[in-house]
XYZ file of C-alpha atoms in Angstrom:
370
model
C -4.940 -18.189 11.278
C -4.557 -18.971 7.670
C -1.986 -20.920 6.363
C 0.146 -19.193 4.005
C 0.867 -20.609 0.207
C 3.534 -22.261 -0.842
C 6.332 -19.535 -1.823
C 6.099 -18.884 -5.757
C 10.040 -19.958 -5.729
C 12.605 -19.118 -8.733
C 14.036 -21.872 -9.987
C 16.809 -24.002 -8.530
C 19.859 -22.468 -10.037
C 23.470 -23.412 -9.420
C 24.801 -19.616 -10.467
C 25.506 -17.036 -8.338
C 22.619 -14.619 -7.827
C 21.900 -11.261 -7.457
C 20.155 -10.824 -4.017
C 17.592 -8.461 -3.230
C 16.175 -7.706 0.603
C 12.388 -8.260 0.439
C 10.434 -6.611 3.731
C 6.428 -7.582 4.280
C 4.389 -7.315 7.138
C 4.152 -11.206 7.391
C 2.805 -12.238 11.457
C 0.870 -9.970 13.596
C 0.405 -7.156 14.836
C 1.073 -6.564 11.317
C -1.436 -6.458 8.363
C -1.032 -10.179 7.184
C -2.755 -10.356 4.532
C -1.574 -7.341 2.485
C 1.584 -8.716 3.272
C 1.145 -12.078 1.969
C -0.075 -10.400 -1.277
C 2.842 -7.955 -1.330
C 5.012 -11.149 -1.016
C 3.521 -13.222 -3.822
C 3.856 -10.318 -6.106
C 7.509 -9.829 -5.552
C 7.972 -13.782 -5.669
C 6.048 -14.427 -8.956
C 7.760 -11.437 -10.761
C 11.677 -12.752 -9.349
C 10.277 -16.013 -10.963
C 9.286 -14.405 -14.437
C 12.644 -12.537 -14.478
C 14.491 -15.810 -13.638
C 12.868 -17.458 -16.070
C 13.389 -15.278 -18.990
C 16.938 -15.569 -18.167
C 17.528 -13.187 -15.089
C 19.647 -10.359 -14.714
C 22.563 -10.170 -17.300
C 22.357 -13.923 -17.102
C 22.701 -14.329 -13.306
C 19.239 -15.679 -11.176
C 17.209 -13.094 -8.682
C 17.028 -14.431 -5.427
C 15.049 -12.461 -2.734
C 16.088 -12.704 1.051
C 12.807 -12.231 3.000
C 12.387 -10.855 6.272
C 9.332 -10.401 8.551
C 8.768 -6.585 9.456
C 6.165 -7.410 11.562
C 4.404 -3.587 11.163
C 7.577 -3.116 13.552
C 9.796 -0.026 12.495
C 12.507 -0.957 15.014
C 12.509 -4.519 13.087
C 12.676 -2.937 9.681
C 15.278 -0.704 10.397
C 17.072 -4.113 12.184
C 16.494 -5.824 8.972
C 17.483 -3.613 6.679
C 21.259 -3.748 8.803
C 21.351 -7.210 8.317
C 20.355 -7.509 4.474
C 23.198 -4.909 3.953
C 25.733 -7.290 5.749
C 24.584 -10.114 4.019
C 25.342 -7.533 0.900
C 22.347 -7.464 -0.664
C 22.234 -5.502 -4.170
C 18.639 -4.152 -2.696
C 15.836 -3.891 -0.929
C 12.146 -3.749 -1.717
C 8.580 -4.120 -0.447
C 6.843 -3.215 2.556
C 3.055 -2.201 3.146
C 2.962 0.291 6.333
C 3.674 3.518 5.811
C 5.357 3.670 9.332
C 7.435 0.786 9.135
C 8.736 1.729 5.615
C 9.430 5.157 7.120
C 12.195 3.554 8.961
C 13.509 1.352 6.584
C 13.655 3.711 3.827
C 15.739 6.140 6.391
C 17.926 3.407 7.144
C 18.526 2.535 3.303
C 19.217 5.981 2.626
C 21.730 5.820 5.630
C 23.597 3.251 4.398
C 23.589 3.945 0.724
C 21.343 0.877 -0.252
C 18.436 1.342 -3.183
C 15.172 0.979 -1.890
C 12.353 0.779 -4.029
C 9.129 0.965 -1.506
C 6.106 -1.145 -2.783
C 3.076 0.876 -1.037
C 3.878 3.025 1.743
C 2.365 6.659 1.086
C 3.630 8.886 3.631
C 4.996 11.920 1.429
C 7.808 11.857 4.216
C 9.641 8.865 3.554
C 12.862 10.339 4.401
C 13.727 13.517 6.474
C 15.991 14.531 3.385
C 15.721 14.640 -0.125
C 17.280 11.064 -0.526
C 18.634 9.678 -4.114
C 19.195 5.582 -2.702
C 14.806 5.463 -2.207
C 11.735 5.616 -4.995
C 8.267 4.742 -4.221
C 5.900 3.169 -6.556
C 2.298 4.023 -4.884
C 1.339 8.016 -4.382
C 1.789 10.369 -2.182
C -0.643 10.304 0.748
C -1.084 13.891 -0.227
C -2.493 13.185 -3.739
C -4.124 10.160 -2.815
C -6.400 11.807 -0.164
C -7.063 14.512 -1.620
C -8.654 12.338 -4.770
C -10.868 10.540 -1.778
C -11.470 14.099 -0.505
C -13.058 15.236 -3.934
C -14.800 12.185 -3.766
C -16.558 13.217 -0.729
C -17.426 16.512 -2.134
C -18.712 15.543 -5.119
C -21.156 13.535 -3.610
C -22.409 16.420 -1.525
C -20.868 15.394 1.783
C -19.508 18.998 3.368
C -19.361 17.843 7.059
C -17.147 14.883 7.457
C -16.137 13.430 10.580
C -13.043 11.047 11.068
C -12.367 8.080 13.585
C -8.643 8.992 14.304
C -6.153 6.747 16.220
C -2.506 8.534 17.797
C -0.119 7.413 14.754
C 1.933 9.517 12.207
C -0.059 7.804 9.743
C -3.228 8.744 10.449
C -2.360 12.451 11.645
C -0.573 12.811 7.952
C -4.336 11.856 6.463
C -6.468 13.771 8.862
C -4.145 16.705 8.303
C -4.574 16.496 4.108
C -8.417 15.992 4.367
C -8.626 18.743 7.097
C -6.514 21.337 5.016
C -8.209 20.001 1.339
C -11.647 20.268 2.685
C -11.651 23.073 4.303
C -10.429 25.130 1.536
C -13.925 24.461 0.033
C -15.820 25.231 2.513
C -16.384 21.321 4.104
C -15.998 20.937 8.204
C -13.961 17.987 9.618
C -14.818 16.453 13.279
C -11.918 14.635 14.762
C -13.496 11.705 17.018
C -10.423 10.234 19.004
C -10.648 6.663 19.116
C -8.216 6.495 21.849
C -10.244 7.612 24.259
C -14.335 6.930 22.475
C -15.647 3.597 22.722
C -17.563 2.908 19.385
C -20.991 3.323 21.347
C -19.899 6.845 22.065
C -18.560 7.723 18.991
C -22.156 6.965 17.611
C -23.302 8.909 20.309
C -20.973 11.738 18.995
C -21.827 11.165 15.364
C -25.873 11.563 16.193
C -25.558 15.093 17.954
C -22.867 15.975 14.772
C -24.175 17.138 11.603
C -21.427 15.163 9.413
C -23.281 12.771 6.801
C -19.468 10.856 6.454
C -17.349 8.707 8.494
C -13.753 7.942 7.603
C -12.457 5.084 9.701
C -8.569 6.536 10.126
C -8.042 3.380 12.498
C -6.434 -0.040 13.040
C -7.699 -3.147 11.321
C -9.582 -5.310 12.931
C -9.509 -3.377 16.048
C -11.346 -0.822 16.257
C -12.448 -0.569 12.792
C -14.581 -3.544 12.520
C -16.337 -2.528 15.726
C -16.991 0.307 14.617
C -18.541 -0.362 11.151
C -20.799 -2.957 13.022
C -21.673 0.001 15.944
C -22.670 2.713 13.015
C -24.615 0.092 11.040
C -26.925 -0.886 14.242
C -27.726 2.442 15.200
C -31.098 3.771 13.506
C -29.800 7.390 14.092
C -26.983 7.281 11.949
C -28.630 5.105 8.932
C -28.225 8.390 6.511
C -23.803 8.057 7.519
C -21.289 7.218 4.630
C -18.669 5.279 5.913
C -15.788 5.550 4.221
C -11.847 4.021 4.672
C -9.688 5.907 2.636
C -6.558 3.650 4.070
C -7.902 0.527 1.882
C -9.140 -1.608 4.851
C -12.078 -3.135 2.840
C -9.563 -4.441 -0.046
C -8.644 -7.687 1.826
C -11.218 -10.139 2.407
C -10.902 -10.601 6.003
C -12.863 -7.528 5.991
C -15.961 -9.480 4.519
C -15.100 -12.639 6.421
C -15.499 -10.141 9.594
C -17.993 -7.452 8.353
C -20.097 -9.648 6.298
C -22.994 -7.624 4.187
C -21.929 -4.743 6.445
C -18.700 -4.437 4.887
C -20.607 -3.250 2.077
C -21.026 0.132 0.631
C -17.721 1.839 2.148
C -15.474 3.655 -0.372
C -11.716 2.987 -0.162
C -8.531 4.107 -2.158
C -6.737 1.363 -4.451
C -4.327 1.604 -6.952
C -5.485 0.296 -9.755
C -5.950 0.764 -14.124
C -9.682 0.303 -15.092
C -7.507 -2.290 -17.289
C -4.481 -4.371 -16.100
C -1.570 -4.504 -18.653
C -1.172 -7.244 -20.745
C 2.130 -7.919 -18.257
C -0.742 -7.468 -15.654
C -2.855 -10.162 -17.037
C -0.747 -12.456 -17.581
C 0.464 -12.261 -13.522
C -2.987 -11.591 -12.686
C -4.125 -15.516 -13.355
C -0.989 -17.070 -11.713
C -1.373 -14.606 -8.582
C -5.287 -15.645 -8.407
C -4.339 -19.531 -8.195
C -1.368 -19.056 -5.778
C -3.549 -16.904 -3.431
C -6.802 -18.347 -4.237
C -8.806 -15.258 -4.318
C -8.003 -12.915 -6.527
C -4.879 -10.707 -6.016
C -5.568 -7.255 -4.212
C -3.664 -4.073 -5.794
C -0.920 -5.052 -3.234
C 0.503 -8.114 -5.247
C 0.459 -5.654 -8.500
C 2.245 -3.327 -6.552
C 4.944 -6.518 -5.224
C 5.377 -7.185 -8.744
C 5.728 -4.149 -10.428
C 8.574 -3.364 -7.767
C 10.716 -6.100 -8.568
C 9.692 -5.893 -12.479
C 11.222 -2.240 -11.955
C 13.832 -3.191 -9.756
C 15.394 -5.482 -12.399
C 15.669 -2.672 -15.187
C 17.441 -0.417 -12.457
C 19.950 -3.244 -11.766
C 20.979 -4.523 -15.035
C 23.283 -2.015 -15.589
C 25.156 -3.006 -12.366
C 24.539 -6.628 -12.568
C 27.588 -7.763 -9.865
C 27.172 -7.114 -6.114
C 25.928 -4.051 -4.902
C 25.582 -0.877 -7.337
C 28.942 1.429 -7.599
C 27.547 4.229 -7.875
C 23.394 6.375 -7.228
C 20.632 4.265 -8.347
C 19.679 5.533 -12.166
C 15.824 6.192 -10.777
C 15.145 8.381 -13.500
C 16.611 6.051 -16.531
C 14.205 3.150 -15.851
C 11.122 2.459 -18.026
C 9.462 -0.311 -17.868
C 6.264 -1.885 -18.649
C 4.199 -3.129 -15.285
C 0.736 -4.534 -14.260
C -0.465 -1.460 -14.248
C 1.350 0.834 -16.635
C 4.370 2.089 -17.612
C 6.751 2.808 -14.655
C 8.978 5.708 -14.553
C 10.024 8.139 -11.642
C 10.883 11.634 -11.267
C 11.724 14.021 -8.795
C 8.596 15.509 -7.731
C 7.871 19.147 -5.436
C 7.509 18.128 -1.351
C 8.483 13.934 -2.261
C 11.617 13.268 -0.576
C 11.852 10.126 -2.360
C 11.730 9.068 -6.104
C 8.269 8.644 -7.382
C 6.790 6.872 -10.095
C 4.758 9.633 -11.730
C 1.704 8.721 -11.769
C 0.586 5.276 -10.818
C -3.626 5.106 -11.002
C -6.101 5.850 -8.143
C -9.303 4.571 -7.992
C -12.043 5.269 -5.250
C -13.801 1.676 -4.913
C -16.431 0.004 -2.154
C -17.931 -3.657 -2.386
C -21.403 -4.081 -4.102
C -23.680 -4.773 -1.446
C -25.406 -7.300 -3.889
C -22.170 -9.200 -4.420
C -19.753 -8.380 -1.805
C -16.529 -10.292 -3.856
C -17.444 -7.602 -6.493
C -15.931 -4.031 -6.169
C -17.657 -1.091 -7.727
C -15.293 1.763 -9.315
C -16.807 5.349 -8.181
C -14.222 8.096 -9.252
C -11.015 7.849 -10.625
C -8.203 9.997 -10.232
């Protein structure tokens, strides 16, 4: 297990601060490692607003709790960051788990700005207390679905797993390819070993794989499975859900993490805000930061404009979502009410479609943007 860094801690302050709830996925069975990212991009960005003075002269201070990839936990979190009376909450990296924290926020009339979760469902309701910086799962997948076809791949099969996640993204690719005249194969992972899911994918005419699956378990199994089978040497694998960002993926995968396209959200170039945080995020994780820290910073870099107005305790009145502008890592944040969000959204952050260079695996290779 790795040992997590040292916290990127504001400064020891004696005035009284303005405390934000900060949720990451931070022990297992959650995803670790986008969650210590997510965290050091929320704590480096508190630490830049602290030290440029803080908000209307009083420090940030962020109260972090453990989600876990738990919903139940997220939703028992957010209920005790509002009694502790928080001013708000941010972060989180599963769509699931922010699911239930943003309903709870929205509940209890607490701003939540969501780091990275994409489910276009964040809330039952139209909800004015939550805003999301990362896009839709709609928009997103659909960009990886154009992907697909403009590389000529019109039979695509997908690796599914039971989750509302990955029903949400079969769904969108199912309904965007189809339109154009592309077949999807759902292989169900619940009940498919990977040996038989090759076995599926060699009497299947699909040329594409999308892993829509847990990480490590069974993805990893998986990739190795396809890779070692001669029949299926002409398959794309692809993992649209970003599992090949982190590099546990290469630690586990090795040269056959290679070659398999994921979604990140990411300028071709970083802000000069961006890379400035980019150097101090490399040396605190030591390896440079994945799209997740940009997206932990640029959340509490936008969280600070929405609060200055209402610099004591918890906001009076709705969150101002539409009234902040601010530069981030990657661009300039705003949000808007947008048709079938139920959240506020920044409109738009950057998509690319990347995969590791098989000749240098630490190097990623851009191969559509959208």
């Amino acid at each position: 297990m790795t040992t997590p860094p040292t916290p990127l801690s504001a400064r020891p302050t004696d005035r009284p601060s303005i405390q934000i709830g900060a949720l990451a996925p931070l022990t297992r069975p959650g995803w670790t490692e986008a969650g210590r990212h997510l965290l050091a991009g929320l704590e480096l960005a508190a630490r830049d607003i602290n030290d440029a003075g803080g908000i209307a002269g009083k420090p940030l201070e962020l109260i972090v709790r453990d989600t876990a990839a738990d919903p139940h936990r997220a939703a028992a979190a957010v209920d005790e960051l509002a009694h502790l009376g928080v001013t708000a909450l941010a972060g989180e990296y599963h769509s699931v788990v922010a699911r239930a924290a943003a309903t709870r926020a929205d509940a209890l009339g607490l701003p939540y700005l969501c780091s990275s979760a994409v489910l276009d469902t964040l809330t039952e309701q139209p909800t004015k207390w939550v805003a999301r910086l990362s896009p839709p799962q709609s928009r997103g997948w659909q960009t990886y679905a154009d992907f697909l076809l403009g590389a000529g791949h019109t039979h695509i099969a997908v690796a599914t797993e039971p989750s509302l996640y990955w029903a949400s993204g079969t769904r969108i690719l199912r309904d965007h390819l189809t339109k154009r005249g592309a077949t999807v194969t759902e292989l169900d992972m619940h009940t498919l070993t990977p040996t038989t899911a090759c076995d599926a994918l060699a009497d299947n005419p699909a040329t594409a794989l999308l892993l829509l699956v847990g990480h490590p378990e069974p993805a990893v199994p998986i990739v190795k499975a396809v890779r070692a089978d001669q029949r299926l040497s002409h398959i794309l694998i692809g993992a649209p859900a970003g599992q090949p960002e982190f590099t546990a993926w290469t630690t586990l995968l090795g040269d056959d993490g290679a070659a398999i396209p994921f979604l990140r959200y990411l300028p071709e170039h970083l802000t000069p805000l961006g890379t400035r945080a980019e150097k101090t995020l490399h040396e605190h994780l030591t390896q440079a930061p994945s799209f997740v820290a940009y997206e932990g910073y640029d959340t509490i870099t936008a969280l600070a404009q929405l609060l200055r107005p209402h610099s004591t305790n918890r906001p009076r009145t709705t969150p101002s979502w539409s009234h902040v502008s601010v530069e981030g890592t990657r661009g300039q944040i705003q949000f808007s009410r947008t048709p079938g969000i139920s959240v506020w959204q920044w409109t738009w952050p950057p998509i690319q479609i990347v995969d590791r260079d098989p000749a240098k695996p630490d190097h990623f290779r851009i191969l559509h943007t959208g």
